[in-house]
Structures are given as C-alpha cells and as structure tokens.
Short mmCIF file of N, CA and C in Angstrom, two decimals:
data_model
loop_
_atom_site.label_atom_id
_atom_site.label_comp_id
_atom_site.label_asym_id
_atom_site.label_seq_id
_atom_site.Cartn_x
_atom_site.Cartn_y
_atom_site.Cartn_z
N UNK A 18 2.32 7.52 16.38
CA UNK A 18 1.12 6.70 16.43
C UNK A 18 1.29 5.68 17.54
N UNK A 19 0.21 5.82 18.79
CA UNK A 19 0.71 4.67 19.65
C UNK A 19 0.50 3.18 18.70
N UNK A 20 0.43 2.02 19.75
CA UNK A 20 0.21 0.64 19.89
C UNK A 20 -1.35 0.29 19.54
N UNK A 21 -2.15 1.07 20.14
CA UNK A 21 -3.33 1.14 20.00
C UNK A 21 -4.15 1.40 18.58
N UNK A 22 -3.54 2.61 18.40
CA UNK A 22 -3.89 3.31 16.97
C UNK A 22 -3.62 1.80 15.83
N UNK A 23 -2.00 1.99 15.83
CA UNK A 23 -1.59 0.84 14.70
C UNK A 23 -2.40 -0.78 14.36
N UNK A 24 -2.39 -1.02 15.86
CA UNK A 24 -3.39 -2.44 16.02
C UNK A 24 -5.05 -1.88 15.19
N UNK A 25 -5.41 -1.04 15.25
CA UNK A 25 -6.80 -0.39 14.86
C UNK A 25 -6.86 -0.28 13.59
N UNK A 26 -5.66 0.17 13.10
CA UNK A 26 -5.36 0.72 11.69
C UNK A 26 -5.31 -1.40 10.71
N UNK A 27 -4.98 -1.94 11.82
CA UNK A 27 -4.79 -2.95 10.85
C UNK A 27 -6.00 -4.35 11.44
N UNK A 28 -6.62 -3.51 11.79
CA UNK A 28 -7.96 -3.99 12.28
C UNK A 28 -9.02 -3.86 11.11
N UNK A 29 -8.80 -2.57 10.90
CA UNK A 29 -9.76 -1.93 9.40
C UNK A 29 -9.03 -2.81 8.34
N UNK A 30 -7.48 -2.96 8.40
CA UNK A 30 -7.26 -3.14 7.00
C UNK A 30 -7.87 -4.31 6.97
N UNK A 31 -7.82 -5.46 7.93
CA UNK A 31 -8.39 -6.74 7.96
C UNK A 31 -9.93 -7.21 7.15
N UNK A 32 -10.80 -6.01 8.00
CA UNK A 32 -12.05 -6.11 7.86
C UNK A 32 -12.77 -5.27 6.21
N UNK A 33 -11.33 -4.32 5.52
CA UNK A 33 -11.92 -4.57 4.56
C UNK A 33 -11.42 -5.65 3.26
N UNK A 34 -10.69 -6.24 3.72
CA UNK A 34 -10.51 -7.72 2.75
C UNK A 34 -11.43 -8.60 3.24
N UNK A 35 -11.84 -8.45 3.82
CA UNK A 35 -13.56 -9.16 4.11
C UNK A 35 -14.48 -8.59 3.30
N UNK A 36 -14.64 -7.64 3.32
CA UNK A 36 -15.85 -6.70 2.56
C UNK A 36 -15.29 -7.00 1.61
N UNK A 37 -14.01 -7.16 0.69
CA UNK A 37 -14.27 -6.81 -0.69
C UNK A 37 -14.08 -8.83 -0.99
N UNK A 38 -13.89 -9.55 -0.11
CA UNK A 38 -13.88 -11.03 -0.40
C UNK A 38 -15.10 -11.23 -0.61
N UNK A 39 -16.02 -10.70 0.71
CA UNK A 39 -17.69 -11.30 0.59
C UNK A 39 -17.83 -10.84 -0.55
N UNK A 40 -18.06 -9.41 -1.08
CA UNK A 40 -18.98 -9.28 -2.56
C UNK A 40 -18.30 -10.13 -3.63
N UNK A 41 -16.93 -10.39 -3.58
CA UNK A 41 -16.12 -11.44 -4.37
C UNK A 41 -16.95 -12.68 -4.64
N UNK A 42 -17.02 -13.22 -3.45
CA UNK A 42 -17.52 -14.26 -3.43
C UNK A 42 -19.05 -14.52 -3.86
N UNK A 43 -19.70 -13.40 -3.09
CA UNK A 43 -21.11 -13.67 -3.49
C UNK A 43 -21.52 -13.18 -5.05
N UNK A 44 -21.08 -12.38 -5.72
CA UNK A 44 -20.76 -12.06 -7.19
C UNK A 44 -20.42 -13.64 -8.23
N UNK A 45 -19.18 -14.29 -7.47
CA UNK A 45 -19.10 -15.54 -7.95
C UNK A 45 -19.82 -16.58 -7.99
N UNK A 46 -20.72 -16.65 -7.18
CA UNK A 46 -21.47 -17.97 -7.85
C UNK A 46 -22.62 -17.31 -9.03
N UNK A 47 -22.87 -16.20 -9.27
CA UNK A 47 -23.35 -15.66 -10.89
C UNK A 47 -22.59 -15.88 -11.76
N UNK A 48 -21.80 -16.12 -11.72
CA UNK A 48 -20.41 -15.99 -13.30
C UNK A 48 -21.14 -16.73 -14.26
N UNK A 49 -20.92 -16.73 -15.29
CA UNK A 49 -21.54 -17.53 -16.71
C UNK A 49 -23.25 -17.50 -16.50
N UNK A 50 -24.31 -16.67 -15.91
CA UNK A 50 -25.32 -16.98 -15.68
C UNK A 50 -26.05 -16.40 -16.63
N UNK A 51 -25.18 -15.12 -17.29
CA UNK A 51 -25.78 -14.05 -18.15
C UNK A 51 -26.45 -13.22 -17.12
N UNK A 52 -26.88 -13.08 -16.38
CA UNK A 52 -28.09 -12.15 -15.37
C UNK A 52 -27.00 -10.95 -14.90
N UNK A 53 -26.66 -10.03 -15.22
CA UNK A 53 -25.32 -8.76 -14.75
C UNK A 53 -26.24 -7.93 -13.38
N UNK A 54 -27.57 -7.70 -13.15
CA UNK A 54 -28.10 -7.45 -12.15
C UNK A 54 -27.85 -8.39 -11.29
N UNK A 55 -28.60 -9.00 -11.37
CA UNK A 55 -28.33 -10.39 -10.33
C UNK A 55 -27.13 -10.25 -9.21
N UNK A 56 -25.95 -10.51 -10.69
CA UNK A 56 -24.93 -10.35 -9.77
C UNK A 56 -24.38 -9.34 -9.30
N UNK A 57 -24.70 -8.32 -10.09
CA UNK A 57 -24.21 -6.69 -9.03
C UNK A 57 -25.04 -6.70 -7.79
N UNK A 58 -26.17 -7.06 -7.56
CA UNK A 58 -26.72 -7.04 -6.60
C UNK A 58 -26.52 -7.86 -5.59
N UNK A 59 -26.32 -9.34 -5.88
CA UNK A 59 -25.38 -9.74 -4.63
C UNK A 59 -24.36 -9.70 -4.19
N UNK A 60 -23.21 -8.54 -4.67
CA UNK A 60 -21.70 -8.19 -4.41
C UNK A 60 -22.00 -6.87 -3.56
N UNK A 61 -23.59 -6.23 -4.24
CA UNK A 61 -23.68 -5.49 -3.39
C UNK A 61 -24.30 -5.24 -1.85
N UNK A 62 -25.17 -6.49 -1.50
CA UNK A 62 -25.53 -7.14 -0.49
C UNK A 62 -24.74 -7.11 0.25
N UNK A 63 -23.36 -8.39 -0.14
CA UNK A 63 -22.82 -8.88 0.41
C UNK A 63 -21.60 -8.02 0.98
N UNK A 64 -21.47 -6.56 0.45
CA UNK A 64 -20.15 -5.60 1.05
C UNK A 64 -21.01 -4.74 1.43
N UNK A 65 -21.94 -4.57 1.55
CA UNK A 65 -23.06 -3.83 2.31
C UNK A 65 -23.47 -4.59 3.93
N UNK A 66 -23.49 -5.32 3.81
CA UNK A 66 -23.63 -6.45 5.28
C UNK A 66 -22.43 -6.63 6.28
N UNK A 67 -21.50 -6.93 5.16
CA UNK A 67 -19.77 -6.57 5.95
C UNK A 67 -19.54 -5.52 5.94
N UNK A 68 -19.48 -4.62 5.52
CA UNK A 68 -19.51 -3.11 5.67
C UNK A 68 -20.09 -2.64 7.46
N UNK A 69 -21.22 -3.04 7.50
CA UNK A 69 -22.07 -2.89 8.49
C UNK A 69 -21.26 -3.70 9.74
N UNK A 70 -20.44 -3.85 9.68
CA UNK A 70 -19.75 -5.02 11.09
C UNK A 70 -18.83 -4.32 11.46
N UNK A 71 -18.54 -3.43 10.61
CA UNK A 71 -16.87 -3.05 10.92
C UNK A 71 -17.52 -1.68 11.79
N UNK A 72 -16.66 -1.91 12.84
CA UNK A 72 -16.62 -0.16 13.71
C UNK A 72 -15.91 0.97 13.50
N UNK A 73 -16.82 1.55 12.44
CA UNK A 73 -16.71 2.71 11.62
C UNK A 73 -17.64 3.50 11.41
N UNK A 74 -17.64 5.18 11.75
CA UNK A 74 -18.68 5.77 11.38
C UNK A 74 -18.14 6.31 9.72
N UNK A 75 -18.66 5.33 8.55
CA UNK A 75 -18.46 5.24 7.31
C UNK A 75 -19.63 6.15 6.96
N UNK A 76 -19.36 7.11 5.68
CA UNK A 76 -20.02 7.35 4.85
C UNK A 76 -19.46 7.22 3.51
N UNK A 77 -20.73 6.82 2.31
CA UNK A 77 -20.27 6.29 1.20
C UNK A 77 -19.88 7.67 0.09
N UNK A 78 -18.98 7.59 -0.60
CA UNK A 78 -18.63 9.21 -1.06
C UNK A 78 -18.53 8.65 -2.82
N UNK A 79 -18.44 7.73 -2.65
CA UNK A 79 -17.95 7.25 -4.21
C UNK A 79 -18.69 6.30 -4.18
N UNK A 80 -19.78 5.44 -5.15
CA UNK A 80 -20.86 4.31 -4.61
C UNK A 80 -21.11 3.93 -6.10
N UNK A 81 -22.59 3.56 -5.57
CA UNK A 81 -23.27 2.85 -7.11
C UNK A 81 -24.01 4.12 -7.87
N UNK A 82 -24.21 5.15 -6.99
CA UNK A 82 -25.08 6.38 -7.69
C UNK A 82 -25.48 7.32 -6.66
N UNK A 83 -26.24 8.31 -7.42
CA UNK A 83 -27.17 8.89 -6.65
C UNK A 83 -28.34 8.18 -5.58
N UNK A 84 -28.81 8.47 -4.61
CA UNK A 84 -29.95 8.34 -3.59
C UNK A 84 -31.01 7.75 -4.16
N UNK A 85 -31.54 8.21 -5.41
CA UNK A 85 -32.56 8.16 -6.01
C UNK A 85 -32.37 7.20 -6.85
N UNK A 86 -30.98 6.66 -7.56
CA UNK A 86 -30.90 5.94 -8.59
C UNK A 86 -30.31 4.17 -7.93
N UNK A 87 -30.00 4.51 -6.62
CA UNK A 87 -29.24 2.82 -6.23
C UNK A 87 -29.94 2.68 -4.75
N UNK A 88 -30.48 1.64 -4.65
CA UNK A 88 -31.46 1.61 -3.78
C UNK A 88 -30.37 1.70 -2.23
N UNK A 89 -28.81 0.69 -1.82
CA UNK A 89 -27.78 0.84 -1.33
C UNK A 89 -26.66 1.12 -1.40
N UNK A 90 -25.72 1.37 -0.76
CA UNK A 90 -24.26 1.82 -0.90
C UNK A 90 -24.65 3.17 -2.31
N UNK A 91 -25.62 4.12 -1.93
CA UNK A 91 -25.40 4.90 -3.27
C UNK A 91 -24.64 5.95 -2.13
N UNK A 92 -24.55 7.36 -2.79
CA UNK A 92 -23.59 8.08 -2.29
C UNK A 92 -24.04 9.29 -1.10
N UNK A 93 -23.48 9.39 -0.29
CA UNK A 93 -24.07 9.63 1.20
C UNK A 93 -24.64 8.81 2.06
N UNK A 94 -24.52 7.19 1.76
CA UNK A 94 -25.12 6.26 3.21
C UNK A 94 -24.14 6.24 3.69
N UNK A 95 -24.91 5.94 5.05
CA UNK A 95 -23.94 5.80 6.02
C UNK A 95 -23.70 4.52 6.83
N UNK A 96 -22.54 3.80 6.54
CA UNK A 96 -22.33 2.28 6.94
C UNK A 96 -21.10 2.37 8.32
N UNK A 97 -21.26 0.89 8.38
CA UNK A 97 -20.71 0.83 10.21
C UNK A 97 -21.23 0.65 10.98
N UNK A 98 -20.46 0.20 12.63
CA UNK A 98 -21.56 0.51 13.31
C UNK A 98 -21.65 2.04 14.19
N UNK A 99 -21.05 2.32 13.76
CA UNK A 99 -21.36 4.33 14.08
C UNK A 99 -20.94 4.26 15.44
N UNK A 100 -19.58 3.54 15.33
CA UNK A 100 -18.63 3.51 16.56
C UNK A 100 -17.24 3.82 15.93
N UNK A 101 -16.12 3.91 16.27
CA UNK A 101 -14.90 3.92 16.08
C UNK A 101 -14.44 5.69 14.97
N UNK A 102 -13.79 5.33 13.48
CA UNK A 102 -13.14 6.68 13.04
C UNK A 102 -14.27 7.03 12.23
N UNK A 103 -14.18 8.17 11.90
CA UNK A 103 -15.08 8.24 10.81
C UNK A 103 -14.57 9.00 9.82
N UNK A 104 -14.91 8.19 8.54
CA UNK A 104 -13.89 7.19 7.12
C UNK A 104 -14.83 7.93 6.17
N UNK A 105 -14.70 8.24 4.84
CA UNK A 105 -15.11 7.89 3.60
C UNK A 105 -14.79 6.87 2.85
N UNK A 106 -15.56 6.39 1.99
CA UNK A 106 -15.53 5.01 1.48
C UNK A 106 -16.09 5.33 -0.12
N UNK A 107 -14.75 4.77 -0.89
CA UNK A 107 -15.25 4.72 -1.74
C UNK A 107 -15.12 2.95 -2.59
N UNK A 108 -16.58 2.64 -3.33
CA UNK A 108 -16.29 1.49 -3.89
C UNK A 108 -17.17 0.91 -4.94
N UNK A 109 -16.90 0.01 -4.98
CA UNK A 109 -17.96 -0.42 -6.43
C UNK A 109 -17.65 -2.08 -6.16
N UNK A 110 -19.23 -2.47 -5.80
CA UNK A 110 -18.91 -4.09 -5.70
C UNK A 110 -18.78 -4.95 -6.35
N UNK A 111 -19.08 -4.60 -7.35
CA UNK A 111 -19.16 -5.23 -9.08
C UNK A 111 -18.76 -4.69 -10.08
N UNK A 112 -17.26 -4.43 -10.18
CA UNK A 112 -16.88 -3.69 -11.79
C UNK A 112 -16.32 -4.89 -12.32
N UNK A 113 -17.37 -4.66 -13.87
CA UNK A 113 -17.38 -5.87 -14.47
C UNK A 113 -18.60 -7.07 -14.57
N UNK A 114 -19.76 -6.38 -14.48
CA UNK A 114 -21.03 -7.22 -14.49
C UNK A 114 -21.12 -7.78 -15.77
N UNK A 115 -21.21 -7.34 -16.67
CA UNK A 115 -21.48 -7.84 -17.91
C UNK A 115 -20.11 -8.73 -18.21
N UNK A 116 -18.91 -8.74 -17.80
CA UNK A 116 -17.56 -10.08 -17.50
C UNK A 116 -18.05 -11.07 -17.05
N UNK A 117 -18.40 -10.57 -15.70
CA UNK A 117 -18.97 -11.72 -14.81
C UNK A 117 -20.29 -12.40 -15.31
N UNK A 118 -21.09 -11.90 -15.72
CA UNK A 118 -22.21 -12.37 -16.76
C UNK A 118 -22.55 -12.98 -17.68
N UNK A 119 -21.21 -13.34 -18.27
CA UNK A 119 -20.80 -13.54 -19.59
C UNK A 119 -19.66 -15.07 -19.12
N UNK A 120 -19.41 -14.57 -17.98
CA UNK A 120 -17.83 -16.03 -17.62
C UNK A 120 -16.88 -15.18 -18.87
N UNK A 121 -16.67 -14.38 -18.30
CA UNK A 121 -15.36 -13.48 -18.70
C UNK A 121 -14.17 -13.03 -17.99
N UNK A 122 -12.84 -13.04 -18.20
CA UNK A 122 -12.18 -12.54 -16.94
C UNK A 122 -11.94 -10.59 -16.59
N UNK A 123 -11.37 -10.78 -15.46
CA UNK A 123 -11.11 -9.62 -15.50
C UNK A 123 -12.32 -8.62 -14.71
N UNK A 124 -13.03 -8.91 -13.96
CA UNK A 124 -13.98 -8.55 -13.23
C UNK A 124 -13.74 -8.43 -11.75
N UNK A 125 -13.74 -7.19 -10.75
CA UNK A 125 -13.03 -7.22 -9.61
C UNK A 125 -14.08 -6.64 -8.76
N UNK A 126 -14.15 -6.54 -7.38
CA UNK A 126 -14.00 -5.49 -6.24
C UNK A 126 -13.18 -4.93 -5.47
N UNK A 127 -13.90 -3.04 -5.50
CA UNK A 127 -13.32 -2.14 -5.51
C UNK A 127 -13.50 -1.75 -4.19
N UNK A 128 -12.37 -1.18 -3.00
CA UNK A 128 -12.96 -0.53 -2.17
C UNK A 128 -11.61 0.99 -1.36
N UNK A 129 -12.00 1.69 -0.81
CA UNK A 129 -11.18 2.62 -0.36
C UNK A 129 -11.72 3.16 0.59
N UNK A 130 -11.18 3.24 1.71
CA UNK A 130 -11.29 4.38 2.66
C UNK A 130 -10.37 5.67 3.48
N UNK A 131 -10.91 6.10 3.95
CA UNK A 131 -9.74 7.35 4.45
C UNK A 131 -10.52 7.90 5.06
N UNK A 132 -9.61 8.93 5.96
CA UNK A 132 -10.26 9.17 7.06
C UNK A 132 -10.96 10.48 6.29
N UNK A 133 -12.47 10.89 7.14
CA UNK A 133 -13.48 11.96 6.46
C UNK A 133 -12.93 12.89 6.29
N UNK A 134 -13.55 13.64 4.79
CA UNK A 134 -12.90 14.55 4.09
C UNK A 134 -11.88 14.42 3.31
N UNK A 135 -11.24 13.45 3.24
CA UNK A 135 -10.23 13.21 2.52
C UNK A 135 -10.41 12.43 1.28
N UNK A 136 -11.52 11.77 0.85
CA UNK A 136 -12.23 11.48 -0.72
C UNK A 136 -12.64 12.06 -1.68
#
C-alpha cells in the first residue's frame, strides 16, 4: 500500500467519526423528550449531510429500510461526493430511539464501510 493510499485510508477513517459524532450529537439534544421520531430523524439528517462531504462514491447496503419505507439513507442511496473509492455503507443513526426518548442509556451510532461488494 503506498503513502498515498494509507493517508486516504485514514482520511475516511477520520471522516467517519464525524458522521457517526454528528448524528450523536444531533440525536442528543432529543434525549428525555419522549418524541423517538424526532430524534431518529435528526441522527438521520445529521449522518446523511456528513456522509455527503466525504469523497466517496458510497452506496447504502444496510440503512433504515426499503426505498419506499425511509424517505433517506434507506438501502441503495447513494452518498458522497461521487469522487474517490467506491464503499458500501452500512448503518443505523439511531439504535435506540425509544432509550434516547425515554433519557435511557445505552443508545448508539452505527456505521461501516468497505470497499463495494464486500457488505
């Protein structure tokens, strides 16, 4: 693996502890609100937006659902900016809505990638 590759490789790893901090974060100010949409939906915003920064031709292989059933990140979008490797991604921005809903512990984000075909 050159110099190049490795610096790249830990370029991604960087940018997805961003993605899974933002939905972290934006998930957290719901905690104790009771509303479990609410906050799945802004974890999912918010690793959907960072998702979109990173230079990756990403597709989602593991998500919130089917096409028909999750309006984003469901399974087959395609995130990045449709530059650099192209990754499968699998994740879930909110496991644990009804935790987080409740001010419960134990509620995380999930994310994985690898290079395509390999999910």
């Amino acid at each position: 693996m050159s110099d190049k590759s490795k610096f790249q490789d830990r370029l991604l790893s960087l940018g997805l502890a961003r993605v899974s901090e933002a939905a972290a974060l934006a998930s957290a100010n719901l905690i104790g609100r009771g509303d479990e949409k609410a906050a799945d939906q802004a974890a999912v915003n918010a690793m959907r937006d960072q998702l979109n920064l990173l230079d990756i031709k990403g597709v989602v292989v593991i998500g919130e659902g089917e096409r028909d059933e999750a309006p984003m990140l469901y399974i087959g979008e395609e995130v990045g900016t449709g530059q650099g490797p192209e990754v499968d991604i699998a994740l879930d921005p909110l496991e644990g809505t009804t935790l987080t809903a409740k001010d419960m512990p134990n509620a995380l984000t999930v994310i994985a990638m690898a290079p395509r075909g390999t999910l």
